[in-house]
PDB file of C-alpha atoms in Angstrom:
ATOM      1  CA  MET A1050       1.455 -10.661 -15.108  1.00  0.00           C
ATOM      2  CA  SER A1051       0.591 -12.217 -11.786  1.00  0.00           C
ATOM      3  CA  ASP A1052       3.292 -13.070  -9.091  1.00  0.00           C
ATOM      4  CA  GLU A1053       3.054 -15.749  -6.883  1.00  0.00           C
ATOM      5  CA  ARG A1054       3.218 -13.343  -3.814  1.00  0.00           C
ATOM      6  CA  GLY A1055       3.186  -9.726  -3.836  1.00  0.00           C
ATOM      7  CA  LEU A1056       2.387  -6.835  -1.577  1.00  0.00           C
ATOM      8  CA  ILE A1057      -0.643  -4.594  -2.475  1.00  0.00           C
ATOM      9  CA  ASP A1058      -1.077  -0.839  -1.850  1.00  0.00           C
ATOM     10  CA  THR A1059      -4.014   0.510   0.135  1.00  0.00           C
ATOM     11  CA  ASN A1060      -5.730   1.782  -2.995  1.00  0.00           C
ATOM     12  CA  VAL A1061      -5.723  -1.705  -4.110  1.00  0.00           C
ATOM     13  CA  VAL A1062      -7.102  -3.020  -0.877  1.00  0.00           C
ATOM     14  CA  LEU A1063     -10.082  -0.510  -1.328  1.00  0.00           C
ATOM     15  CA  LEU A1064     -10.650  -1.699  -4.866  1.00  0.00           C
ATOM     16  CA  LEU A1065     -10.175  -5.419  -4.401  1.00  0.00           C
ATOM     17  CA  GLY A1066     -13.679  -6.439  -5.376  1.00  0.00           C
ATOM     18  CA  ARG A1067     -13.497  -4.240  -8.513  1.00  0.00           C
ATOM     19  CA  LEU A1068     -10.125  -5.215  -9.823  1.00  0.00           C
ATOM     20  CA  ASP A1069      -9.326  -7.906 -12.391  1.00  0.00           C
ATOM     21  CA  PRO A1070      -7.758 -10.643 -10.488  1.00  0.00           C
ATOM     22  CA  ALA A1071      -5.413 -11.356 -13.366  1.00  0.00           C
ATOM     23  CA  ASP A1072      -3.790  -7.994 -12.625  1.00  0.00           C
ATOM     24  CA  LEU A1073      -2.838  -9.061  -8.952  1.00  0.00           C
ATOM     25  CA  PRO A1074      -0.499 -11.425  -7.371  1.00  0.00           C
ATOM     26  CA  ASP A1075      -1.635 -14.932  -6.682  1.00  0.00           C
ATOM     27  CA  GLU A1076      -1.083 -14.390  -2.776  1.00  0.00           C
ATOM     28  CA  PRO A1077      -1.864 -10.597  -2.162  1.00  0.00           C
ATOM     29  CA  LEU A1078      -0.190  -9.405   1.041  1.00  0.00           C
ATOM     30  CA  VAL A1079      -0.523  -6.164   2.910  1.00  0.00           C
ATOM     31  CA  SER A1080       1.727  -4.447   4.820  1.00  0.00           C
ATOM     32  CA  ALA A1081       1.124  -3.323   8.625  1.00  0.00           C
ATOM     33  CA  VAL A1082       1.535   0.622   7.103  1.00  0.00           C
ATOM     34  CA  THR A1083      -1.672  -0.150   4.928  1.00  0.00           C
ATOM     35  CA  MET A1084      -3.661  -1.187   7.971  1.00  0.00           C
ATOM     36  CA  ALA A1085      -2.583   2.008   9.672  1.00  0.00           C
ATOM     37  CA  GLU A1086      -3.370   3.951   6.680  1.00  0.00           C
ATOM     38  CA  LEU A1087      -6.854   2.394   6.761  1.00  0.00           C
ATOM     39  CA  SER A1088      -7.260   2.793  10.309  1.00  0.00           C
ATOM     40  CA  VAL A1089      -7.098   6.676   9.941  1.00  0.00           C
ATOM     41  CA  GLY A1090     -10.135   6.604   7.278  1.00  0.00           C
ATOM     42  CA  PRO A1091     -13.100   6.224   9.760  1.00  0.00           C
ATOM     43  CA  LEU A1092     -11.395   8.552  12.457  1.00  0.00           C
ATOM     44  CA  VAL A1093     -11.154  11.607   9.878  1.00  0.00           C
ATOM     45  CA  ALA A1094     -14.551  10.879   8.055  1.00  0.00           C
ATOM     46  CA  ASP A1095     -16.945  13.701   8.994  1.00  0.00           C
ATOM     47  CA  ASP A1096     -20.275  11.830   7.089  1.00  0.00           C
ATOM     48  CA  PRO A1097     -21.486   9.090   9.120  1.00  0.00           C
ATOM     49  CA  ALA A1098     -22.011   6.878   5.995  1.00  0.00           C
ATOM     50  CA  GLU A1099     -18.716   7.652   4.774  1.00  0.00           C
ATOM     51  CA  ARG A1100     -17.343   6.703   8.274  1.00  0.00           C
ATOM     52  CA  ALA A1101     -19.166   3.802   8.247  1.00  0.00           C
ATOM     53  CA  ALA A1102     -18.074   2.611   4.586  1.00  0.00           C
ATOM     54  CA  ARG A1103     -14.525   3.355   5.628  1.00  0.00           C
ATOM     55  CA  GLN A1104     -15.050   1.274   9.085  1.00  0.00           C
ATOM     56  CA  ALA A1105     -16.252  -1.825   7.027  1.00  0.00           C
ATOM     57  CA  HIS A1106     -13.268  -1.465   4.757  1.00  0.00           C
ATOM     58  CA  LEU A1107     -10.911  -1.567   7.779  1.00  0.00           C
ATOM     59  CA  GLN A1108     -12.819  -4.398   9.243  1.00  0.00           C
ATOM     60  CA  GLN A1109     -12.835  -6.491   5.918  1.00  0.00           C
ATOM     61  CA  ALA A1110      -9.087  -6.212   5.670  1.00  0.00           C
ATOM     62  CA  GLU A1111      -8.359  -7.107   9.112  1.00  0.00           C
ATOM     63  CA  ALA A1112     -10.376 -10.059   8.671  1.00  0.00           C
ATOM     64  CA  ASP A1113      -8.708 -10.782   5.404  1.00  0.00           C
ATOM     65  CA  PHE A1114      -5.057 -10.162   5.783  1.00  0.00           C
ATOM     66  CA  ASP A1115      -2.187 -10.903   8.278  1.00  0.00           C
ATOM     67  CA  PRO A1116      -0.071  -8.065   7.700  1.00  0.00           C
ATOM     68  CA  LEU A1117       3.583  -7.936   7.554  1.00  0.00           C
ATOM     69  CA  PRO A1118       5.363  -6.145  10.171  1.00  0.00           C
ATOM     70  CA  PHE A1119       7.211  -2.964   9.446  1.00  0.00           C
ATOM     71  CA  ASP A1120      10.541  -4.301  10.756  1.00  0.00           C
ATOM     72  CA  SER A1121      14.136  -3.180  11.117  1.00  0.00           C
ATOM     73  CA  ALA A1122      14.819  -4.260   7.516  1.00  0.00           C
ATOM     74  CA  ALA A1123      11.844  -2.239   6.357  1.00  0.00           C
ATOM     75  CA  ALA A1124      13.232   0.598   8.530  1.00  0.00           C
ATOM     76  CA  ARG A1125      16.690   0.197   6.765  1.00  0.00           C
ATOM     77  CA  ALA A1126      14.910   0.334   3.512  1.00  0.00           C
ATOM     78  CA  PHE A1127      12.972   3.484   4.373  1.00  0.00           C
ATOM     79  CA  GLY A1128      16.290   5.442   4.707  1.00  0.00           C
ATOM     80  CA  ALA A1129      17.264   4.762   1.212  1.00  0.00           C
ATOM     81  CA  VAL A1130      13.629   5.613  -0.278  1.00  0.00           C
ATOM     82  CA  ALA A1131      13.198   8.662   2.011  1.00  0.00           C
ATOM     83  CA  ALA A1132      16.821   9.880   0.753  1.00  0.00           C
ATOM     84  CA  GLU A1133      15.989   9.227  -2.906  1.00  0.00           C
ATOM     85  CA  LEU A1134      12.704  11.111  -2.512  1.00  0.00           C
ATOM     86  CA  ARG A1135      14.262  14.096  -0.828  1.00  0.00           C
ATOM     87  CA  ARG A1136      16.887  14.376  -3.556  1.00  0.00           C
ATOM     88  CA  ALA A1137      14.139  14.188  -6.241  1.00  0.00           C
ATOM     89  CA  GLY A1138      12.582  17.184  -4.522  1.00  0.00           C
ATOM     90  CA  ARG A1139       9.354  15.116  -3.666  1.00  0.00           C
ATOM     91  CA  LYS A1140       7.355  16.082  -0.647  1.00  0.00           C
ATOM     92  CA  ARG A1141       8.159  13.679   2.065  1.00  0.00           C
ATOM     93  CA  SER A1142       5.216  14.224   4.274  1.00  0.00           C
ATOM     94  CA  ALA A1143       2.625  13.928   1.547  1.00  0.00           C
ATOM     95  CA  ARG A1144       3.725  10.526   0.756  1.00  0.00           C
ATOM     96  CA  ALA A1145       4.983   9.183   3.977  1.00  0.00           C
ATOM     97  CA  PHE A1146       2.406   6.112   3.989  1.00  0.00           C
ATOM     98  CA  ASP A1147       3.529   5.350   0.368  1.00  0.00           C
ATOM     99  CA  ALA A1148       7.341   5.557   1.035  1.00  0.00           C
ATOM    100  CA  LEU A1149       6.788   3.111   4.241  1.00  0.00           C
ATOM    101  CA  ILE A1150       4.716   0.409   2.101  1.00  0.00           C
ATOM    102  CA  ALA A1151       7.241   0.696  -0.544  1.00  0.00           C
ATOM    103  CA  SER A1152      10.083   0.168   2.137  1.00  0.00           C
ATOM    104  CA  THR A1153       8.218  -2.853   3.267  1.00  0.00           C
ATOM    105  CA  ALA A1154       8.102  -4.408  -0.269  1.00  0.00           C
ATOM    106  CA  ILE A1155      11.933  -3.663  -1.101  1.00  0.00           C
ATOM    107  CA  ALA A1156      12.716  -5.175   2.568  1.00  0.00           C
ATOM    108  CA  GLN A1157      10.434  -8.455   1.795  1.00  0.00           C
ATOM    109  CA  GLY A1158      11.630  -8.716  -1.822  1.00  0.00           C
ATOM    110  CA  LEU A1159       8.323  -8.328  -3.161  1.00  0.00           C
ATOM    111  CA  PRO A1160       6.624  -6.716  -6.044  1.00  0.00           C
ATOM    112  CA  LEU A1161       4.265  -3.674  -5.075  1.00  0.00           C
ATOM    113  CA  TYR A1162       0.867  -3.634  -6.850  1.00  0.00           C
ATOM    114  CA  THR A1163      -0.871  -0.208  -6.823  1.00  0.00           C
ATOM    115  CA  CYS A1164      -3.533   1.672  -8.885  1.00  0.00           C
ATOM    116  CA  ASN A1165      -1.377   4.920  -8.149  1.00  0.00           C
ATOM    117  CA  ALA A1166       1.893   4.116  -9.850  1.00  0.00           C
ATOM    118  CA  ALA A1167       2.815   7.981 -10.082  1.00  0.00           C
ATOM    119  CA  ASP A1168       2.931   7.857  -6.189  1.00  0.00           C
ATOM    120  CA  PHE A1169       6.025   5.646  -6.165  1.00  0.00           C
ATOM    121  CA  GLU A1170       8.286   7.279  -9.163  1.00  0.00           C
ATOM    122  CA  GLY A1171      11.803   7.643  -8.228  1.00  0.00           C
ATOM    123  CA  ILE A1172      12.152   5.010  -5.762  1.00  0.00           C
ATOM    124  CA  GLY A1173      15.181   2.729  -6.795  1.00  0.00           C
ATOM    125  CA  GLY A1174      15.013  -0.722  -6.048  1.00  0.00           C
ATOM    126  CA  LEU A1175      10.989  -1.191  -6.096  1.00  0.00           C
ATOM    127  CA  ASP A1176       9.499  -3.810  -8.304  1.00  0.00           C
ATOM    128  CA  LEU A1177       6.385  -1.576  -8.952  1.00  0.00           C
ATOM    129  CA  ARG A1178       3.365  -3.080 -10.786  1.00  0.00           C
ATOM    130  CA  ALA A1179       0.704  -0.757 -12.002  1.00  0.00           C
ATOM    131  CA  VAL A1180      -2.817  -2.069 -11.822  1.00  0.00           C
ATOM    132  CA  GLU A1181      -5.563  -0.765 -13.976  1.00  0.00           C
ATOM    133  CA  THR A1182      -8.733   0.633 -12.331  1.00  0.00           C
ATOM    134  CA  PRO A1183     -12.038  -0.168 -13.522  1.00  0.00           C
TER     135      PRO A1183
END
């Protein structure tokens, strides 16, 4: 199931140590949007222990990955993704990060690996790879 390169969703980044490497691309990549999503976590956590855990995830991801930018090609892809989600009647704001990550994958021609495949239903042109959670 593994591809040479693939974009991994935020939930995959959070679970990397617990997932079967055979279910992941040989070269996992992340989007700048994933880094943005991870950076929100520590800022919204009320519990100090949870805040510290989220900060540790963010710092580990920053150390492990050089994120792909959300560039003009991703912005163009996002237009199509957002339009598809709107036509399907899905809440745009609830899945804004997911739509931006999917747009990055489409623009880069990469499969997207996620533990939450349902979050990406109805997005045409997306090569989606479901990853089993432990």
